[in-house]
Tab-separated table of N, CA and C in Angstrom:
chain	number	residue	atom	x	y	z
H	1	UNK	N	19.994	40.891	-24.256
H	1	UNK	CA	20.791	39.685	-24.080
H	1	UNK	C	20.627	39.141	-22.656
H	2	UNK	N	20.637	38.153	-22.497
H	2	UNK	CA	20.469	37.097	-21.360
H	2	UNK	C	22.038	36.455	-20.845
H	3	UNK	N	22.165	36.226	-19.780
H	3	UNK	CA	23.549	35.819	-19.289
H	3	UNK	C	23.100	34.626	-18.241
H	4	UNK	N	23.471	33.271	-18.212
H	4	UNK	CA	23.758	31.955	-17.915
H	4	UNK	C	24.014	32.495	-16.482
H	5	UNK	N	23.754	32.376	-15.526
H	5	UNK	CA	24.343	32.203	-14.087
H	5	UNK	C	24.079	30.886	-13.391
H	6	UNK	N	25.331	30.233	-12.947
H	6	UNK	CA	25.396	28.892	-12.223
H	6	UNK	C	25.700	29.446	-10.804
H	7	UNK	N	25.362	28.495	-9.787
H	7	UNK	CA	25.632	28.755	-8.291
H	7	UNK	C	25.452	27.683	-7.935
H	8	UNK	N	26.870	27.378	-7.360
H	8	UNK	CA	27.574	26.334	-6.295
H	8	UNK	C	27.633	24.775	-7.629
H	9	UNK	N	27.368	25.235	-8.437
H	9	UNK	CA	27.633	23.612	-9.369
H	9	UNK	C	25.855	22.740	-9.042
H	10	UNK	N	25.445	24.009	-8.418
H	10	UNK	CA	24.012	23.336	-8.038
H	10	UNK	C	22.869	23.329	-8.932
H	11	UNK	N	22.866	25.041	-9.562
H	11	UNK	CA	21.283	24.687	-10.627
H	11	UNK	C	21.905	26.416	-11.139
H	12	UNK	N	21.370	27.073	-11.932
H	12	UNK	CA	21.437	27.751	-13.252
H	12	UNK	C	20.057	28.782	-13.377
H	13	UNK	N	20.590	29.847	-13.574
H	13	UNK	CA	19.239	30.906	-14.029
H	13	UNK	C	19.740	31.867	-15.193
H	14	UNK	N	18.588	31.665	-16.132
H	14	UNK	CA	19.106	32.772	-17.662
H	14	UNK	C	18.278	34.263	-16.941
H	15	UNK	N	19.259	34.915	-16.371
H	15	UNK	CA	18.797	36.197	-16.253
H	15	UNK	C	19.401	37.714	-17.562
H	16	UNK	N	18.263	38.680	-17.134
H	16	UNK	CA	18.457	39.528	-18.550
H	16	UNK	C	20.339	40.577	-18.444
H	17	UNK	N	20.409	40.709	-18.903
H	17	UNK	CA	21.989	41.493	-18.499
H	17	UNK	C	22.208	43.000	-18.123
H	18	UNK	N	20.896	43.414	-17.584
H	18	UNK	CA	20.734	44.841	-17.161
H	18	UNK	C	20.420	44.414	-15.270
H	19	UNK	N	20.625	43.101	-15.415
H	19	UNK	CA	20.312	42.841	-13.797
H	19	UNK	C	22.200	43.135	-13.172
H	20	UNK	N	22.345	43.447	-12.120
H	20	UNK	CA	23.501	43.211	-11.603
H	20	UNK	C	23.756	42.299	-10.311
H	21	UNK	N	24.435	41.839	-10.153
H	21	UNK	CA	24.548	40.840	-8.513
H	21	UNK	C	25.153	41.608	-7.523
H	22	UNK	N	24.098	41.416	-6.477
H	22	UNK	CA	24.363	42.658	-4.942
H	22	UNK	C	24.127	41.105	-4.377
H	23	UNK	N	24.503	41.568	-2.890
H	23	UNK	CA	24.379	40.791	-1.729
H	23	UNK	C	23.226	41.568	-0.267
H	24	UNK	N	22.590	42.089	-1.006
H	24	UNK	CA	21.687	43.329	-0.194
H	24	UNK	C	20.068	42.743	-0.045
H	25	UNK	N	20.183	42.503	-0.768
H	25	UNK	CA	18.231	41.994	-0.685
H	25	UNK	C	18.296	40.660	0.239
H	26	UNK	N	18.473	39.365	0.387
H	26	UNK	CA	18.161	38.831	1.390
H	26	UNK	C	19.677	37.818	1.586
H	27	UNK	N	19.946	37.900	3.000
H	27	UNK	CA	21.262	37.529	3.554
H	27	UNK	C	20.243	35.571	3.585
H	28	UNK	N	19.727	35.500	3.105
H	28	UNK	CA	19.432	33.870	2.862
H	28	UNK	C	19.472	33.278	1.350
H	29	UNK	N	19.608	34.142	0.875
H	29	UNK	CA	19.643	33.933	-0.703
H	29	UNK	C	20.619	33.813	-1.547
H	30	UNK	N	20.996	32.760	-1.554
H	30	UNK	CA	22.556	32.123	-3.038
H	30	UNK	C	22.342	32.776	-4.306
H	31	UNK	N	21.463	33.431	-4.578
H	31	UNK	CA	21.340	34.233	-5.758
H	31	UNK	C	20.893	35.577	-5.392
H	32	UNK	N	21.213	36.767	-6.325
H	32	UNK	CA	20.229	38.325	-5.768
H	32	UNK	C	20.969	39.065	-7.011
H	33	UNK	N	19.809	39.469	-7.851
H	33	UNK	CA	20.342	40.442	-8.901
H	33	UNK	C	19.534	41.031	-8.904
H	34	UNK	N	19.627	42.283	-9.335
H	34	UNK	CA	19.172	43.524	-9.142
H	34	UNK	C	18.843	44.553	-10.135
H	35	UNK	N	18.084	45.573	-10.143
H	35	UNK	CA	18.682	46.942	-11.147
H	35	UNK	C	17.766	47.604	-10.383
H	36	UNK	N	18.133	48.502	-9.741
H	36	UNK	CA	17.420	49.547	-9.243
H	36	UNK	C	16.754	50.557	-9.596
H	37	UNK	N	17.152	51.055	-11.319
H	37	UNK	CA	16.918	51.653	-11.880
H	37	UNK	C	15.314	51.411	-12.466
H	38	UNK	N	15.634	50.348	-13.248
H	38	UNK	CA	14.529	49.648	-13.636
H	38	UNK	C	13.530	48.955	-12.645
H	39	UNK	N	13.918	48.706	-11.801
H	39	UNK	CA	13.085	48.304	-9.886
H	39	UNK	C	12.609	46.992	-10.478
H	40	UNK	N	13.595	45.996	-10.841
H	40	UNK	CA	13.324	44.528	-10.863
H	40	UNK	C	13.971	44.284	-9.804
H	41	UNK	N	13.913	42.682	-9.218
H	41	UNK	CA	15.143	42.312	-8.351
H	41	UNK	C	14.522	40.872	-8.144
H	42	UNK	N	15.778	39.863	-8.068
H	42	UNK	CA	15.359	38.263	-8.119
H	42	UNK	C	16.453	37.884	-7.501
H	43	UNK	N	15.822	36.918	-6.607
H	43	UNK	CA	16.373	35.914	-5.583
H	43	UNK	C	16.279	34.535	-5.653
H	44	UNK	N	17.041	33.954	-5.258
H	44	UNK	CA	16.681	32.599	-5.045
H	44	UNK	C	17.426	32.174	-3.420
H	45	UNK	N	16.163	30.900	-2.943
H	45	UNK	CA	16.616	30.576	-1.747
H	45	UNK	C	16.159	29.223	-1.574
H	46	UNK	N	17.079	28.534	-1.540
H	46	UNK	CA	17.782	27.207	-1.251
H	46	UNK	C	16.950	26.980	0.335
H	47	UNK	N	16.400	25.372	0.324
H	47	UNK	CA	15.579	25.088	1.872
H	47	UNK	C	15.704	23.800	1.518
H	48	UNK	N	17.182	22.885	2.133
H	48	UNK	CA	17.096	21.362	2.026
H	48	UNK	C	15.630	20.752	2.314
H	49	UNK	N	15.851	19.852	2.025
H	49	UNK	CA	14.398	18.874	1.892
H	49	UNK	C	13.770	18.187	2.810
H	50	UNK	N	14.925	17.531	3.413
H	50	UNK	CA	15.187	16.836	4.402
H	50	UNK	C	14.541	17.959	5.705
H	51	UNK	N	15.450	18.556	5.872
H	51	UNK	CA	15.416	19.579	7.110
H	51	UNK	C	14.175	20.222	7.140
H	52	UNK	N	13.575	20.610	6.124
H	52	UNK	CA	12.518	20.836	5.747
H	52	UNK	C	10.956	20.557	6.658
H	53	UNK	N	11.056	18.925	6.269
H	53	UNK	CA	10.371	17.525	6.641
H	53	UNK	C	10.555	17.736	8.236
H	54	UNK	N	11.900	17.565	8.472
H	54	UNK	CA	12.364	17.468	9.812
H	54	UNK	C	11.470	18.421	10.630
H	55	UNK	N	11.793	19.832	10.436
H	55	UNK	CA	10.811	21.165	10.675
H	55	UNK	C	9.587	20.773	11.088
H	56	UNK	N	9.128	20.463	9.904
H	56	UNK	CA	7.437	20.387	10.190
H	56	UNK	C	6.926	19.070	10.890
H	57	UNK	N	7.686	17.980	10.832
H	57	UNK	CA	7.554	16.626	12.490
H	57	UNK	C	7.710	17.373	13.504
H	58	UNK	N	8.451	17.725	13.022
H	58	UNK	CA	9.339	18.483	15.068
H	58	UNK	C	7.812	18.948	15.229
H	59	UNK	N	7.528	20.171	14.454
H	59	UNK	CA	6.585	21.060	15.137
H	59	UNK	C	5.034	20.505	14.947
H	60	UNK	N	4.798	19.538	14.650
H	60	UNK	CA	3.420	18.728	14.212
H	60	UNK	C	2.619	19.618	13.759
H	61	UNK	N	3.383	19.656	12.733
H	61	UNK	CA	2.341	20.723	11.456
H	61	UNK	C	2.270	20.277	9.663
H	62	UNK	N	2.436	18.674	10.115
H	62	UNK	CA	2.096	17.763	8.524
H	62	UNK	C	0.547	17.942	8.563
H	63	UNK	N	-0.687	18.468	9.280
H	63	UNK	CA	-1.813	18.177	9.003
H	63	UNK	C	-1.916	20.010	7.989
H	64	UNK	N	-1.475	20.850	9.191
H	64	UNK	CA	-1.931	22.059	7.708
H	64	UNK	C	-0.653	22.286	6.735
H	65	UNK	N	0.689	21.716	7.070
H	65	UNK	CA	1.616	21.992	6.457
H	65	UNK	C	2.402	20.752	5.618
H	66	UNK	N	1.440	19.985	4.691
H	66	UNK	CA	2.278	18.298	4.539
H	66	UNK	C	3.783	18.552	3.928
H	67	UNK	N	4.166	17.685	4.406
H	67	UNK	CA	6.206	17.960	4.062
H	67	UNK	C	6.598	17.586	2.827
H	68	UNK	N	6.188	18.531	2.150
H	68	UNK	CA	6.162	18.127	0.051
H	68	UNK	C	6.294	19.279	-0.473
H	69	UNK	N	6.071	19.499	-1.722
H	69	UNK	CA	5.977	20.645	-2.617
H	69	UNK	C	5.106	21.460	-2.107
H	70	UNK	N	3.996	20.932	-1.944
H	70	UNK	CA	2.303	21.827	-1.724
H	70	UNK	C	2.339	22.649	-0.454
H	71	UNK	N	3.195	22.011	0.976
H	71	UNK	CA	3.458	22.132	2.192
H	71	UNK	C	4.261	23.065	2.209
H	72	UNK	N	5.451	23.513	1.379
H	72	UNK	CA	6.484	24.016	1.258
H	72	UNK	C	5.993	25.382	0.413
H	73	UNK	N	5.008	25.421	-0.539
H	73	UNK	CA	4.545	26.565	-1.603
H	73	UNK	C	3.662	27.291	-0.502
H	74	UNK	N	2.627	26.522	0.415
H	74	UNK	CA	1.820	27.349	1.301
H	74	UNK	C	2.487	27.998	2.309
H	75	UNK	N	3.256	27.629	3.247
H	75	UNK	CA	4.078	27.894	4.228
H	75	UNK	C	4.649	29.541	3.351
H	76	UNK	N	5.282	29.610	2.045
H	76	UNK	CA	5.713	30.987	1.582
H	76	UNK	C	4.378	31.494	1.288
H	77	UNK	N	3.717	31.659	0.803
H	77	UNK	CA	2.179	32.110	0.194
H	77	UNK	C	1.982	32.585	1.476
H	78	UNK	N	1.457	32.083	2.995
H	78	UNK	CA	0.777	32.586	3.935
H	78	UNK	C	2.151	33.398	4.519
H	79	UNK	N	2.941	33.188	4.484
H	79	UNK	CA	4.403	34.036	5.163
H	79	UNK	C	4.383	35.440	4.387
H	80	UNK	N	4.193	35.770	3.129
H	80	UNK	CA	4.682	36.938	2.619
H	80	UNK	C	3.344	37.932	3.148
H	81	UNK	N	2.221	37.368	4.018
H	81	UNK	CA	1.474	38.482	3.769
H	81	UNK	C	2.289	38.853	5.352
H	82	UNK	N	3.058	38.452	6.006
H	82	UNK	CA	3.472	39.217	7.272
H	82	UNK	C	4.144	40.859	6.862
H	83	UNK	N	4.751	40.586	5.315
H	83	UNK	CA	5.797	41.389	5.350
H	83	UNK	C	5.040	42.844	4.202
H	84	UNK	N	4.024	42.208	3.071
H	84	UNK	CA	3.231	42.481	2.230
H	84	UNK	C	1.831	42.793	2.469
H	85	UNK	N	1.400	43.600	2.309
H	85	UNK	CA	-0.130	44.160	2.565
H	85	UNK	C	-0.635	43.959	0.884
H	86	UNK	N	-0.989	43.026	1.443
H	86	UNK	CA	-1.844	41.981	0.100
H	86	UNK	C	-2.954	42.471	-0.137
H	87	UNK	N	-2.909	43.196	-1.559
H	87	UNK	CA	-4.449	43.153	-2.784
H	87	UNK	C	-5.213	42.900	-3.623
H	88	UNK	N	-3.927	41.749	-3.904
H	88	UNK	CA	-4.716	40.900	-4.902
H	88	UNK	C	-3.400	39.675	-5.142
H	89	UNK	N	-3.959	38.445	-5.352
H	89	UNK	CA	-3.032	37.440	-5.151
H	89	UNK	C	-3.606	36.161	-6.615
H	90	UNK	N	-3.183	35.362	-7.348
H	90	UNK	CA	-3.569	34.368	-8.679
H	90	UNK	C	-3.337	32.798	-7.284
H	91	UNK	N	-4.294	32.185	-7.971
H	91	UNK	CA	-4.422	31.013	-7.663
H	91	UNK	C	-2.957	30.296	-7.640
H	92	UNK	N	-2.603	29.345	-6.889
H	92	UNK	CA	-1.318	28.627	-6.793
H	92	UNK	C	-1.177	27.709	-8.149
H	93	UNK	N	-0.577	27.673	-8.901
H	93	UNK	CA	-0.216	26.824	-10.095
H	93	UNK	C	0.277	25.937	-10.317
H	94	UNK	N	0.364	24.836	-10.576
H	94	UNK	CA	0.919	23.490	-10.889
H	94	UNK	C	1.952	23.515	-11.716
H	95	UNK	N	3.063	23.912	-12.104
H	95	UNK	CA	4.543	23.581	-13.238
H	95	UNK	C	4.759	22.633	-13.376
H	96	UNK	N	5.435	22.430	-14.418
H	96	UNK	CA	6.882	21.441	-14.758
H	96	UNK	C	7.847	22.952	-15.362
H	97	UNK	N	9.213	22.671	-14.441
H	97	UNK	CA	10.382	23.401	-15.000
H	97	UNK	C	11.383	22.393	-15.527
H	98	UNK	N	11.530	22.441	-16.306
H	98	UNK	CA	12.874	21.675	-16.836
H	98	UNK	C	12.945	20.377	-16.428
H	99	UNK	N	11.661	19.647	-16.459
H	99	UNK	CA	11.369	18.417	-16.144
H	99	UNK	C	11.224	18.184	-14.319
H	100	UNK	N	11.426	19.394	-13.661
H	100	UNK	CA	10.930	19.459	-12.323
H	100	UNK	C	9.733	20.016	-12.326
H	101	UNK	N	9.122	19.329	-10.698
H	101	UNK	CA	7.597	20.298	-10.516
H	101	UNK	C	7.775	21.449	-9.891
H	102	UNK	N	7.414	21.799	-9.936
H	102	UNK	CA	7.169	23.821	-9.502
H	102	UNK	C	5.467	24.361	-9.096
H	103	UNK	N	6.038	25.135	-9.103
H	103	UNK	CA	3.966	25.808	-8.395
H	103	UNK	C	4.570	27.208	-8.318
H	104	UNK	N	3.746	28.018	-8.982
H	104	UNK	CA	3.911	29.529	-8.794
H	104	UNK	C	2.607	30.374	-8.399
H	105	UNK	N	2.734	31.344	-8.383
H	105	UNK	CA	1.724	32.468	-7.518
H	105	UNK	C	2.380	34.042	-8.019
H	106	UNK	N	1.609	35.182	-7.981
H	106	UNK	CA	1.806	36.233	-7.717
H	106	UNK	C	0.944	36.918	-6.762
H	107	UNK	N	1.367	38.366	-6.155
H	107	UNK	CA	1.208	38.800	-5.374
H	107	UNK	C	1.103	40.154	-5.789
H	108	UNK	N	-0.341	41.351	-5.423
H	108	UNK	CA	-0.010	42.422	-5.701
H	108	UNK	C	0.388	43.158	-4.405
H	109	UNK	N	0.616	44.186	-3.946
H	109	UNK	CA	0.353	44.592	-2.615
H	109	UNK	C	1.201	45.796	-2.236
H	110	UNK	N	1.402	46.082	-1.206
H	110	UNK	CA	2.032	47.307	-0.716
H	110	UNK	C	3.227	47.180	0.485
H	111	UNK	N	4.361	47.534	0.120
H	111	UNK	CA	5.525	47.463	1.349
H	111	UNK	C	4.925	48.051	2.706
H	112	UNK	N	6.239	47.736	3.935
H	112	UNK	CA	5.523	48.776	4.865
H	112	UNK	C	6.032	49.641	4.367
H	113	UNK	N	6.428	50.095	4.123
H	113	UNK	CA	6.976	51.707	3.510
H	113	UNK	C	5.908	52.368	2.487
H	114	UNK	N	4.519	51.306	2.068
H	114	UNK	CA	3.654	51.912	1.269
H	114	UNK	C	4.240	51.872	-0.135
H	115	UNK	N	4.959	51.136	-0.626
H	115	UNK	CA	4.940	51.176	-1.910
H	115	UNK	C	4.508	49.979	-2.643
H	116	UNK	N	3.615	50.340	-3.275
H	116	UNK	CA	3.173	49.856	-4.513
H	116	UNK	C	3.976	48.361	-5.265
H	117	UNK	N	3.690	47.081	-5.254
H	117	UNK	CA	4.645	46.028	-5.358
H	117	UNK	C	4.010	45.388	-6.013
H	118	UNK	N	4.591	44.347	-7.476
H	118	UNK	CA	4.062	43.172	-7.854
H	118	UNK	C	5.222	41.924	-7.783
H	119	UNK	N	4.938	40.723	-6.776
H	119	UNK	CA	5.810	39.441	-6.822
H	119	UNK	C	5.364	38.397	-7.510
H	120	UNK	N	6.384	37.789	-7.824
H	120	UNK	CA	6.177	36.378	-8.626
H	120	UNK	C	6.948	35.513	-7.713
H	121	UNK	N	6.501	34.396	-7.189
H	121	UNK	CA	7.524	33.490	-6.450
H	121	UNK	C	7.076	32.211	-7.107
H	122	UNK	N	8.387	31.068	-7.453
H	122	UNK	CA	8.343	29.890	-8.233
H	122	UNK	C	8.437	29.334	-7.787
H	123	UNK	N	8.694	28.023	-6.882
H	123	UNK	CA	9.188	27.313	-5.881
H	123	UNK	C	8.948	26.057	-7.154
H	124	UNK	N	10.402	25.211	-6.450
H	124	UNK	CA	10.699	24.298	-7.354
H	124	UNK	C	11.041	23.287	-6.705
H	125	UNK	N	10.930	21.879	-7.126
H	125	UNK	CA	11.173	20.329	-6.203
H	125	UNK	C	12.581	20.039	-6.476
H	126	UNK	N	13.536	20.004	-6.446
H	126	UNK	CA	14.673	19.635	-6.947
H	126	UNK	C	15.234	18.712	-6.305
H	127	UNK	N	16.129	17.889	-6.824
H	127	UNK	CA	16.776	16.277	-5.919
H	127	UNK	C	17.102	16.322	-4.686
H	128	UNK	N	17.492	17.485	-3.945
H	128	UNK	CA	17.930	17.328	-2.530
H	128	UNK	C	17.368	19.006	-1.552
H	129	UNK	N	16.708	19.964	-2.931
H	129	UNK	CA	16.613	21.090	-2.391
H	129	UNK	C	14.734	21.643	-2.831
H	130	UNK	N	14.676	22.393	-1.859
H	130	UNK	CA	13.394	23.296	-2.686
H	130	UNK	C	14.118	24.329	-2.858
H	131	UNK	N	13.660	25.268	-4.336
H	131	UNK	CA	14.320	26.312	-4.727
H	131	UNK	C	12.844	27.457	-4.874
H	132	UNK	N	13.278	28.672	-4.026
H	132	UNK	CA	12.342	29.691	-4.149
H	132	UNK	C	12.475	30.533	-4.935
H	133	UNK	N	11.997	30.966	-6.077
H	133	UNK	CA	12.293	32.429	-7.133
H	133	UNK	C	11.349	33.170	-6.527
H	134	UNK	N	11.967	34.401	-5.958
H	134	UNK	CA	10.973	35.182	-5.875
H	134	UNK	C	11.632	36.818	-6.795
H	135	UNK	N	10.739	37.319	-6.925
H	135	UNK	CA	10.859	38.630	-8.111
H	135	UNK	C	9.892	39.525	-8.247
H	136	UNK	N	10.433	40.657	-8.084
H	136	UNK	CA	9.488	41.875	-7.635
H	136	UNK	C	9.821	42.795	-8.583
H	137	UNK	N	8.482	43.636	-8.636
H	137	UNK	CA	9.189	45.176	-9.392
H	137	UNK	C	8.002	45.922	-8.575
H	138	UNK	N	7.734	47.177	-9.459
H	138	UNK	CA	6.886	48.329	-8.736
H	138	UNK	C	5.574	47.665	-9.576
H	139	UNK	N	4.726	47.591	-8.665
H	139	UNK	CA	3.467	47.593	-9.154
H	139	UNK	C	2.893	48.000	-10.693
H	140	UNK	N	3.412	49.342	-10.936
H	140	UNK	CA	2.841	49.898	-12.434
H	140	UNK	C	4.393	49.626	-13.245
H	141	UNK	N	5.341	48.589	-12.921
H	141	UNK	CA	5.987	47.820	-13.882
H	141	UNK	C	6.073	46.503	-14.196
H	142	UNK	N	4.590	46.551	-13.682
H	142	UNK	CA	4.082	44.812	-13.838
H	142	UNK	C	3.912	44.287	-15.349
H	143	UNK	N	3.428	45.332	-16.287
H	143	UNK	CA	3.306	44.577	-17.465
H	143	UNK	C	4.521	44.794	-18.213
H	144	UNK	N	5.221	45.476	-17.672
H	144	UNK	CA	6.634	45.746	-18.712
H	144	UNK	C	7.326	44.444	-18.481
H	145	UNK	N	7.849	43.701	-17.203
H	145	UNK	CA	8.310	42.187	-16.127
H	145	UNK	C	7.623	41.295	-16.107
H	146	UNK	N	5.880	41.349	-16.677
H	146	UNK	CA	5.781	40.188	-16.242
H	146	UNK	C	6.678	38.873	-17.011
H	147	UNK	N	6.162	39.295	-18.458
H	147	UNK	CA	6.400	37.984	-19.436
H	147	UNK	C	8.243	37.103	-18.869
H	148	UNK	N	8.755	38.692	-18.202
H	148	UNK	CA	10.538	38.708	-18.235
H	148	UNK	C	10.494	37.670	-16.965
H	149	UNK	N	9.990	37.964	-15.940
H	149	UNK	CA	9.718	37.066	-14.958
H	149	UNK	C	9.670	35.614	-14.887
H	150	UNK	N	8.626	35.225	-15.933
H	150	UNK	CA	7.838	34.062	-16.181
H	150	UNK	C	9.269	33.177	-16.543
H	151	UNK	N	10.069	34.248	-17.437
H	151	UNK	CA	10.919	33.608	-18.942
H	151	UNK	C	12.279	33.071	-17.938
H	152	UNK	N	12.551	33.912	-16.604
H	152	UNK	CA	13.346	34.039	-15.919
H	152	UNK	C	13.487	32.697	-15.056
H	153	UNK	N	11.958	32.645	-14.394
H	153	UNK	CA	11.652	31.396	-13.387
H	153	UNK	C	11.929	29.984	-14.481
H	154	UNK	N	11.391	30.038	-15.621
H	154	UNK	CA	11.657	28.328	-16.483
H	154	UNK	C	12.933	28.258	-17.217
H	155	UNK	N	13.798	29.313	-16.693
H	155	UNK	CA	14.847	29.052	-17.581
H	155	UNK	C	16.025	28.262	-16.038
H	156	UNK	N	15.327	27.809	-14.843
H	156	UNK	CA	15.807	27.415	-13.872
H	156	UNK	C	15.962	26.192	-14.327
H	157	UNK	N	17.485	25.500	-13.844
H	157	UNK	CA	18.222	24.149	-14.429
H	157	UNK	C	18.964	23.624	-13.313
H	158	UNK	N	18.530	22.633	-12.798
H	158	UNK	CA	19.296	21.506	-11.912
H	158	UNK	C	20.603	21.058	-12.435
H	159	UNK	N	21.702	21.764	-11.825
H	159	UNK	CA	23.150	20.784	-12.472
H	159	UNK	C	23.274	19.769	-12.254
């Protein structure tokens, strides 16, 4: 079974009901459910649009970073390998979610702690926000999560 979660009257995720909600995985993230057991875990993180834009004028970085969807999907893509020891990565993807555009990617790779990791991150255009899904499990529970992942990121809804 799947359970409806809304946050802030803003947008909506059908997550599975073995996830639970912690506040532990990232102190930037309006969403974070979890199961430790099973070693899934999904976030979402909210990056106004505006401010966004603002960011990348300030720092004159519209030539490698343009202030859009594409600007906003690369900026995370080249950021996670600071934290991820990257081994294998899928081409960036073009979406429609729920009549928004989106662009997704996965990531295989290794924590610093050396463990074994597969991510999915969704990034989504929404009326005033970009929305990041990102979602991890252990590497050799990639094919059990992926499809759950996929089902997780398009079931994302703009209130």
């Amino acid at each position: 079974m799947n359970t409806i979660i809304e946050i802030k009257k803003d947008y909506s995720l059908e997550l599975p009901d073995f996830l639970t909600k912690t506040d532990s995985l990232n102190p930037n993230a309006s969403l974070q459910y979890q199961n430790i057991n099973k070693e899934l875990f999904v976030i979402v993180i909210e990056e106004d649009r505006k401010e966004f834009t603002r960011k990348i004028v300030e720092n004159k970085a519209e030539e490698v970073y343009p202030p859009n969807l594409k600007g906003y999907t690369d900026i995370i893509s080249h950021s996670i390998g600071e934290t991820i020891k990257i081994s294998a990565r899928t081409e960036i993807e073009d979406l429609e979610i729920n009549g928004l555009p989106a662009k997704n990617f996965t990531i295989e790779g290794q924590t610093q702690d050396k463990i074994p990791v597969y991510y999915s991150f969704t990034i989504i255009r929404g009326e005033n926000n970009y929305y990041q899904i990102a979602q991890w499990t252990a590497k050799n529970q990639k094919a059990l999560f992926e499809k759950q992942m996929s089902e997780i990121a398009h079931s994302f809804k703009q209130l």
